[in-house]
Amino acid sequence: MDADDLDWNRTLREQWEFHWNHQLRARLDGLTDDEYFWSPVPDAWSIRPRGSSTAPVQVGAGDFTIDYAFPEPVPAAFTTIAWRLGHVIVGVLAARNAAHFGAPAASYETWEYAGSAAAALDQLEAQLDVWLAGVRGLGEAGLRVPVGAKEPYPEASMADLVLHIHRELIHHLSEVCLLRDLHLHTRPATNGATR
């Protein structure tokens, strides 16, 4: 097959969809609230009930906030599954869906963070659906368009952004799976099932 005949839009979507459908989605099934909020180290950043955090900065629009600091500490803070899902849902997906695909405005400050694992997974799937529909709607020509001032590298193409977002999704959600494994193997009395 000649590279000019390749359906790049489909190929880019399938990069993520294959990983999601065959490696990640089933690994997230049954995520419990205990796993979601579990902190394997003291002072890990997380999603917390409003007013209960000791992080330098806590933001969010609802009953729960996300921890962070600016500038980021060195070394970087360890983060819980809740924090990592919050980052993926808001910073990786929802903000990009708003900037590029007409979704409602989203930011760390204005997001209503999920207070349960099930709610976080629902938010994740909703944002993934918007993202994939938006990417599909770009077609081939839309992948070549510069991302513009809404991104740190305005001259980069939408294809570059799609690849970046997919790397972020694979990276962070694989971390979530690793934390689930760590939870299972360090707290066996609280885990009745195996994955």
PDB file of C-alpha atoms in Angstrom:
ATOM      1  CA  MET A   1       0.000   0.000   0.000  1.00  0.00           C
ATOM      2  CA  ASP A   2       1.295   3.428  -0.925  1.00  0.00           C
ATOM      3  CA  ALA A   3       1.495   5.986   1.929  1.00  0.00           C
ATOM      4  CA  ASP A   4      -0.628   8.347  -0.170  1.00  0.00           C
ATOM      5  CA  ASP A   5      -3.431   5.766  -0.189  1.00  0.00           C
ATOM      6  CA  LEU A   6      -3.325   5.167   3.553  1.00  0.00           C
ATOM      7  CA  ASP A   7      -6.347   6.401   5.537  1.00  0.00           C
ATOM      8  CA  TRP A   8      -4.347   8.367   8.117  1.00  0.00           C
ATOM      9  CA  ASN A   9      -7.419   9.429  10.068  1.00  0.00           C
ATOM     10  CA  ARG A  10      -8.498   5.816  10.569  1.00  0.00           C
ATOM     11  CA  THR A  11      -4.933   4.776  11.375  1.00  0.00           C
ATOM     12  CA  LEU A  12      -4.574   7.450  14.068  1.00  0.00           C
ATOM     13  CA  ARG A  13      -7.924   6.554  15.635  1.00  0.00           C
ATOM     14  CA  GLU A  14      -7.100   2.864  15.572  1.00  0.00           C
ATOM     15  CA  GLN A  15      -3.830   3.537  17.410  1.00  0.00           C
ATOM     16  CA  TRP A  16      -5.904   4.518  20.451  1.00  0.00           C
ATOM     17  CA  GLU A  17      -8.969   2.333  19.860  1.00  0.00           C
ATOM     18  CA  PHE A  18      -6.928  -0.874  19.658  1.00  0.00           C
ATOM     19  CA  HIS A  19      -5.108  -0.111  22.900  1.00  0.00           C
ATOM     20  CA  TRP A  20      -8.359   0.855  24.637  1.00  0.00           C
ATOM     21  CA  ASN A  21     -10.358  -2.132  23.404  1.00  0.00           C
ATOM     22  CA  HIS A  22      -7.687  -4.818  23.805  1.00  0.00           C
ATOM     23  CA  GLN A  23      -5.451  -3.654  26.632  1.00  0.00           C
ATOM     24  CA  LEU A  24      -6.994  -0.975  28.842  1.00  0.00           C
ATOM     25  CA  ARG A  25     -10.782  -1.034  29.071  1.00  0.00           C
ATOM     26  CA  ALA A  26     -11.108  -4.477  30.623  1.00  0.00           C
ATOM     27  CA  ARG A  27      -8.321  -3.611  33.094  1.00  0.00           C
ATOM     28  CA  LEU A  28     -10.461  -0.740  34.411  1.00  0.00           C
ATOM     29  CA  ASP A  29     -13.594  -2.849  34.920  1.00  0.00           C
ATOM     30  CA  GLY A  30     -14.560  -3.143  38.566  1.00  0.00           C
ATOM     31  CA  LEU A  31     -12.397  -0.237  39.724  1.00  0.00           C
ATOM     32  CA  THR A  32     -13.407   0.288  43.350  1.00  0.00           C
ATOM     33  CA  ASP A  33     -13.554   3.496  45.338  1.00  0.00           C
ATOM     34  CA  ASP A  34     -10.883   2.049  47.636  1.00  0.00           C
ATOM     35  CA  GLU A  35      -8.532   1.687  44.656  1.00  0.00           C
ATOM     36  CA  TYR A  36      -9.586   5.052  43.212  1.00  0.00           C
ATOM     37  CA  PHE A  37      -8.646   6.983  46.353  1.00  0.00           C
ATOM     38  CA  TRP A  38      -5.829   4.698  47.586  1.00  0.00           C
ATOM     39  CA  SER A  39      -2.605   6.490  48.434  1.00  0.00           C
ATOM     40  CA  PRO A  40       0.378   4.121  48.523  1.00  0.00           C
ATOM     41  CA  VAL A  41       2.630   6.917  49.837  1.00  0.00           C
ATOM     42  CA  PRO A  42       2.033   9.771  52.285  1.00  0.00           C
ATOM     43  CA  ASP A  43       0.850  13.078  50.836  1.00  0.00           C
ATOM     44  CA  ALA A  44       0.075  11.751  47.353  1.00  0.00           C
ATOM     45  CA  TRP A  45      -1.938  14.149  45.241  1.00  0.00           C
ATOM     46  CA  SER A  46      -5.522  13.041  44.725  1.00  0.00           C
ATOM     47  CA  ILE A  47      -9.118  14.089  44.225  1.00  0.00           C
ATOM     48  CA  ARG A  48     -10.473  15.020  47.653  1.00  0.00           C
ATOM     49  CA  PRO A  49     -13.625  16.350  49.283  1.00  0.00           C
ATOM     50  CA  ARG A  50     -13.505  20.127  49.155  1.00  0.00           C
ATOM     51  CA  GLY A  51     -11.535  21.597  52.052  1.00  0.00           C
ATOM     52  CA  SER A  52      -9.735  18.394  53.017  1.00  0.00           C
ATOM     53  CA  SER A  53      -6.529  18.778  50.987  1.00  0.00           C
ATOM     54  CA  THR A  54      -3.144  19.945  52.228  1.00  0.00           C
ATOM     55  CA  ALA A  55      -1.740  20.433  48.692  1.00  0.00           C
ATOM     56  CA  PRO A  56      -0.520  23.949  47.835  1.00  0.00           C
ATOM     57  CA  VAL A  57      -3.389  24.370  45.344  1.00  0.00           C
ATOM     58  CA  GLN A  58      -6.802  22.667  45.197  1.00  0.00           C
ATOM     59  CA  VAL A  59      -9.259  23.477  42.418  1.00  0.00           C
ATOM     60  CA  GLY A  60     -12.572  22.224  41.119  1.00  0.00           C
ATOM     61  CA  ALA A  61     -16.147  23.405  40.814  1.00  0.00           C
ATOM     62  CA  GLY A  62     -18.009  20.743  42.762  1.00  0.00           C
ATOM     63  CA  ASP A  63     -17.783  18.851  46.022  1.00  0.00           C
ATOM     64  CA  PHE A  64     -14.341  17.465  45.111  1.00  0.00           C
ATOM     65  CA  THR A  65     -11.101  19.203  44.171  1.00  0.00           C
ATOM     66  CA  ILE A  66      -7.860  18.105  42.537  1.00  0.00           C
ATOM     67  CA  ASP A  67      -4.469  18.701  44.176  1.00  0.00           C
ATOM     68  CA  TYR A  68      -1.588  20.446  42.466  1.00  0.00           C
ATOM     69  CA  ALA A  69       1.087  23.121  42.788  1.00  0.00           C
ATOM     70  CA  PHE A  70       2.567  25.718  40.506  1.00  0.00           C
ATOM     71  CA  PRO A  71       5.352  25.413  39.813  1.00  0.00           C
ATOM     72  CA  GLU A  72       5.333  21.654  40.154  1.00  0.00           C
ATOM     73  CA  PRO A  73       7.448  20.321  43.010  1.00  0.00           C
ATOM     74  CA  VAL A  74      10.742  18.566  42.366  1.00  0.00           C
ATOM     75  CA  PRO A  75      10.539  15.666  42.549  1.00  0.00           C
ATOM     76  CA  ALA A  76       6.999  15.555  41.198  1.00  0.00           C
ATOM     77  CA  ALA A  77       4.286  14.544  43.640  1.00  0.00           C
ATOM     78  CA  PHE A  78       3.100  10.945  43.548  1.00  0.00           C
ATOM     79  CA  THR A  79      -0.495  10.786  42.290  1.00  0.00           C
ATOM     80  CA  THR A  80      -3.400   8.438  43.016  1.00  0.00           C
ATOM     81  CA  ILE A  81      -5.639   6.730  40.488  1.00  0.00           C
ATOM     82  CA  ALA A  82      -8.227   9.442  41.183  1.00  0.00           C
ATOM     83  CA  TRP A  83      -5.729  12.190  40.354  1.00  0.00           C
ATOM     84  CA  ARG A  84      -4.488  10.429  37.213  1.00  0.00           C
ATOM     85  CA  LEU A  85      -8.025   9.892  35.946  1.00  0.00           C
ATOM     86  CA  GLY A  86      -8.870  13.523  36.751  1.00  0.00           C
ATOM     87  CA  HIS A  87      -5.836  14.666  34.770  1.00  0.00           C
ATOM     88  CA  VAL A  88      -6.750  12.485  31.776  1.00  0.00           C
ATOM     89  CA  ILE A  89     -10.428  13.444  31.845  1.00  0.00           C
ATOM     90  CA  VAL A  90      -9.858  17.192  32.173  1.00  0.00           C
ATOM     91  CA  GLY A  91      -6.355  18.163  31.090  1.00  0.00           C
ATOM     92  CA  VAL A  92      -5.869  15.614  28.337  1.00  0.00           C
ATOM     93  CA  LEU A  93      -9.393  15.224  26.935  1.00  0.00           C
ATOM     94  CA  ALA A  94     -12.057  17.726  28.058  1.00  0.00           C
ATOM     95  CA  ALA A  95      -9.911  20.829  27.550  1.00  0.00           C
ATOM     96  CA  ARG A  96      -8.930  19.604  24.056  1.00  0.00           C
ATOM     97  CA  ASN A  97     -12.509  18.630  23.241  1.00  0.00           C
ATOM     98  CA  ALA A  98     -13.551  22.168  24.126  1.00  0.00           C
ATOM     99  CA  ALA A  99     -10.690  23.827  22.255  1.00  0.00           C
ATOM    100  CA  HIS A 100     -11.008  21.817  19.045  1.00  0.00           C
ATOM    101  CA  PHE A 101     -14.331  20.006  18.838  1.00  0.00           C
ATOM    102  CA  GLY A 102     -16.998  22.376  20.181  1.00  0.00           C
ATOM    103  CA  ALA A 103     -17.466  20.709  23.570  1.00  0.00           C
ATOM    104  CA  PRO A 104     -18.282  22.871  26.614  1.00  0.00           C
ATOM    105  CA  ALA A 105     -15.390  24.828  28.111  1.00  0.00           C
ATOM    106  CA  ALA A 106     -13.359  22.776  30.586  1.00  0.00           C
ATOM    107  CA  SER A 107     -10.456  23.490  32.902  1.00  0.00           C
ATOM    108  CA  TYR A 108      -9.009  22.124  36.112  1.00  0.00           C
ATOM    109  CA  GLU A 109     -10.575  25.061  37.960  1.00  0.00           C
ATOM    110  CA  THR A 110     -14.116  24.616  36.565  1.00  0.00           C
ATOM    111  CA  TRP A 111     -14.421  20.828  36.433  1.00  0.00           C
ATOM    112  CA  GLU A 112     -16.710  18.863  38.754  1.00  0.00           C
ATOM    113  CA  TYR A 113     -14.401  16.003  39.726  1.00  0.00           C
ATOM    114  CA  ALA A 114     -15.825  12.549  40.284  1.00  0.00           C
ATOM    115  CA  GLY A 115     -16.240  11.473  43.888  1.00  0.00           C
ATOM    116  CA  SER A 116     -16.329   7.787  42.953  1.00  0.00           C
ATOM    117  CA  ALA A 117     -14.534   5.404  40.656  1.00  0.00           C
ATOM    118  CA  ALA A 118     -17.714   4.649  38.701  1.00  0.00           C
ATOM    119  CA  ALA A 119     -18.407   8.348  38.102  1.00  0.00           C
ATOM    120  CA  ALA A 120     -14.801   8.903  36.973  1.00  0.00           C
ATOM    121  CA  LEU A 121     -15.003   6.040  34.488  1.00  0.00           C
ATOM    122  CA  ASP A 122     -18.293   7.457  33.153  1.00  0.00           C
ATOM    123  CA  GLN A 123     -16.612  10.853  32.694  1.00  0.00           C
ATOM    124  CA  LEU A 124     -13.652   9.191  30.988  1.00  0.00           C
ATOM    125  CA  GLU A 125     -15.819   7.278  28.522  1.00  0.00           C
ATOM    126  CA  ALA A 126     -17.900  10.385  27.742  1.00  0.00           C
ATOM    127  CA  GLN A 127     -14.777  12.443  26.991  1.00  0.00           C
ATOM    128  CA  LEU A 128     -13.252   9.625  24.919  1.00  0.00           C
ATOM    129  CA  ASP A 129     -16.435   9.467  22.819  1.00  0.00           C
ATOM    130  CA  VAL A 130     -16.253  13.225  22.134  1.00  0.00           C
ATOM    131  CA  TRP A 131     -12.536  12.997  21.326  1.00  0.00           C
ATOM    132  CA  LEU A 132     -12.899  10.124  18.858  1.00  0.00           C
ATOM    133  CA  ALA A 133     -15.907  11.712  17.163  1.00  0.00           C
ATOM    134  CA  GLY A 134     -13.936  14.943  16.843  1.00  0.00           C
ATOM    135  CA  VAL A 135     -10.898  13.203  15.384  1.00  0.00           C
ATOM    136  CA  ARG A 136     -13.113  11.262  12.959  1.00  0.00           C
ATOM    137  CA  GLY A 137     -14.714  14.536  11.886  1.00  0.00           C
ATOM    138  CA  LEU A 138     -11.331  16.010  10.958  1.00  0.00           C
ATOM    139  CA  GLY A 139     -11.059  13.715   7.976  1.00  0.00           C
ATOM    140  CA  GLU A 140      -7.749  13.678   6.147  1.00  0.00           C
ATOM    141  CA  ALA A 141      -7.482  17.400   5.420  1.00  0.00           C
ATOM    142  CA  GLY A 142      -8.252  18.404   8.995  1.00  0.00           C
ATOM    143  CA  LEU A 143      -5.275  16.430  10.271  1.00  0.00           C
ATOM    144  CA  ARG A 144      -2.949  18.789   8.366  1.00  0.00           C
ATOM    145  CA  VAL A 145      -4.410  21.999   9.831  1.00  0.00           C
ATOM    146  CA  PRO A 146      -2.267  23.761  12.463  1.00  0.00           C
ATOM    147  CA  VAL A 147      -3.664  23.494  15.999  1.00  0.00           C
ATOM    148  CA  GLY A 148      -3.357  27.243  16.469  1.00  0.00           C
ATOM    149  CA  ALA A 149      -3.073  29.412  19.562  1.00  0.00           C
ATOM    150  CA  LYS A 150      -5.130  27.041  21.732  1.00  0.00           C
ATOM    151  CA  GLU A 151      -2.064  24.798  22.113  1.00  0.00           C
ATOM    152  CA  PRO A 152       1.518  25.410  23.308  1.00  0.00           C
ATOM    153  CA  TYR A 153       2.894  24.644  19.818  1.00  0.00           C
ATOM    154  CA  PRO A 154       0.469  26.503  17.515  1.00  0.00           C
ATOM    155  CA  GLU A 155       2.281  25.526  14.311  1.00  0.00           C
ATOM    156  CA  ALA A 156       1.914  21.786  15.035  1.00  0.00           C
ATOM    157  CA  SER A 157      -0.669  19.922  12.986  1.00  0.00           C
ATOM    158  CA  MET A 158      -3.829  18.354  14.359  1.00  0.00           C
ATOM    159  CA  ALA A 159      -2.219  14.991  13.528  1.00  0.00           C
ATOM    160  CA  ASP A 160       0.616  15.909  15.903  1.00  0.00           C
ATOM    161  CA  LEU A 161      -1.946  16.736  18.597  1.00  0.00           C
ATOM    162  CA  VAL A 162      -3.823  13.462  18.033  1.00  0.00           C
ATOM    163  CA  LEU A 163      -0.589  11.489  18.403  1.00  0.00           C
ATOM    164  CA  HIS A 164       0.296  13.444  21.547  1.00  0.00           C
ATOM    165  CA  ILE A 165      -3.113  12.880  23.147  1.00  0.00           C
ATOM    166  CA  HIS A 166      -3.007   9.169  22.343  1.00  0.00           C
ATOM    167  CA  ARG A 167       0.463   8.883  23.913  1.00  0.00           C
ATOM    168  CA  GLU A 168      -0.858  10.669  27.008  1.00  0.00           C
ATOM    169  CA  LEU A 169      -3.868   8.355  27.232  1.00  0.00           C
ATOM    170  CA  ILE A 170      -1.793   5.204  26.846  1.00  0.00           C
ATOM    171  CA  HIS A 171       0.825   6.461  29.294  1.00  0.00           C
ATOM    172  CA  HIS A 172      -1.461   7.615  32.112  1.00  0.00           C
ATOM    173  CA  LEU A 173      -4.049   4.868  31.859  1.00  0.00           C
ATOM    174  CA  SER A 174      -1.278   2.263  31.900  1.00  0.00           C
ATOM    175  CA  GLU A 175      -0.115   3.898  35.138  1.00  0.00           C
ATOM    176  CA  VAL A 176      -3.642   3.482  36.499  1.00  0.00           C
ATOM    177  CA  CYS A 177      -3.496  -0.226  35.658  1.00  0.00           C
ATOM    178  CA  LEU A 178      -0.124  -0.538  37.374  1.00  0.00           C
ATOM    179  CA  LEU A 179      -1.517   1.134  40.505  1.00  0.00           C
ATOM    180  CA  ARG A 180      -4.419  -1.325  40.472  1.00  0.00           C
ATOM    181  CA  ASP A 181      -1.890  -4.162  40.339  1.00  0.00           C
ATOM    182  CA  LEU A 182       0.081  -2.632  43.204  1.00  0.00           C
ATOM    183  CA  HIS A 183      -3.126  -2.248  45.231  1.00  0.00           C
ATOM    184  CA  LEU A 184      -4.044  -5.875  44.591  1.00  0.00           C
ATOM    185  CA  HIS A 185      -0.635  -7.217  45.557  1.00  0.00           C
ATOM    186  CA  THR A 186      -0.058  -5.059  48.619  1.00  0.00           C
ATOM    187  CA  ARG A 187      -3.546  -5.180  50.086  1.00  0.00           C
ATOM    188  CA  PRO A 188      -4.748  -8.741  49.359  1.00  0.00           C
ATOM    189  CA  ALA A 189      -7.115  -8.845  52.350  1.00  0.00           C
ATOM    190  CA  THR A 190      -9.223  -6.050  50.822  1.00  0.00           C
ATOM    191  CA  ASN A 191      -9.287  -7.574  47.328  1.00  0.00           C
ATOM    192  CA  GLY A 192     -11.432 -10.641  46.833  1.00  0.00           C
ATOM    193  CA  ALA A 193     -11.036 -10.868  43.075  1.00  0.00           C
ATOM    194  CA  THR A 194      -8.068 -11.182  40.790  1.00  0.00           C
ATOM    195  CA  ARG A 195      -7.545  -9.329  37.570  1.00  0.00           C
TER     196      ARG A 195
END
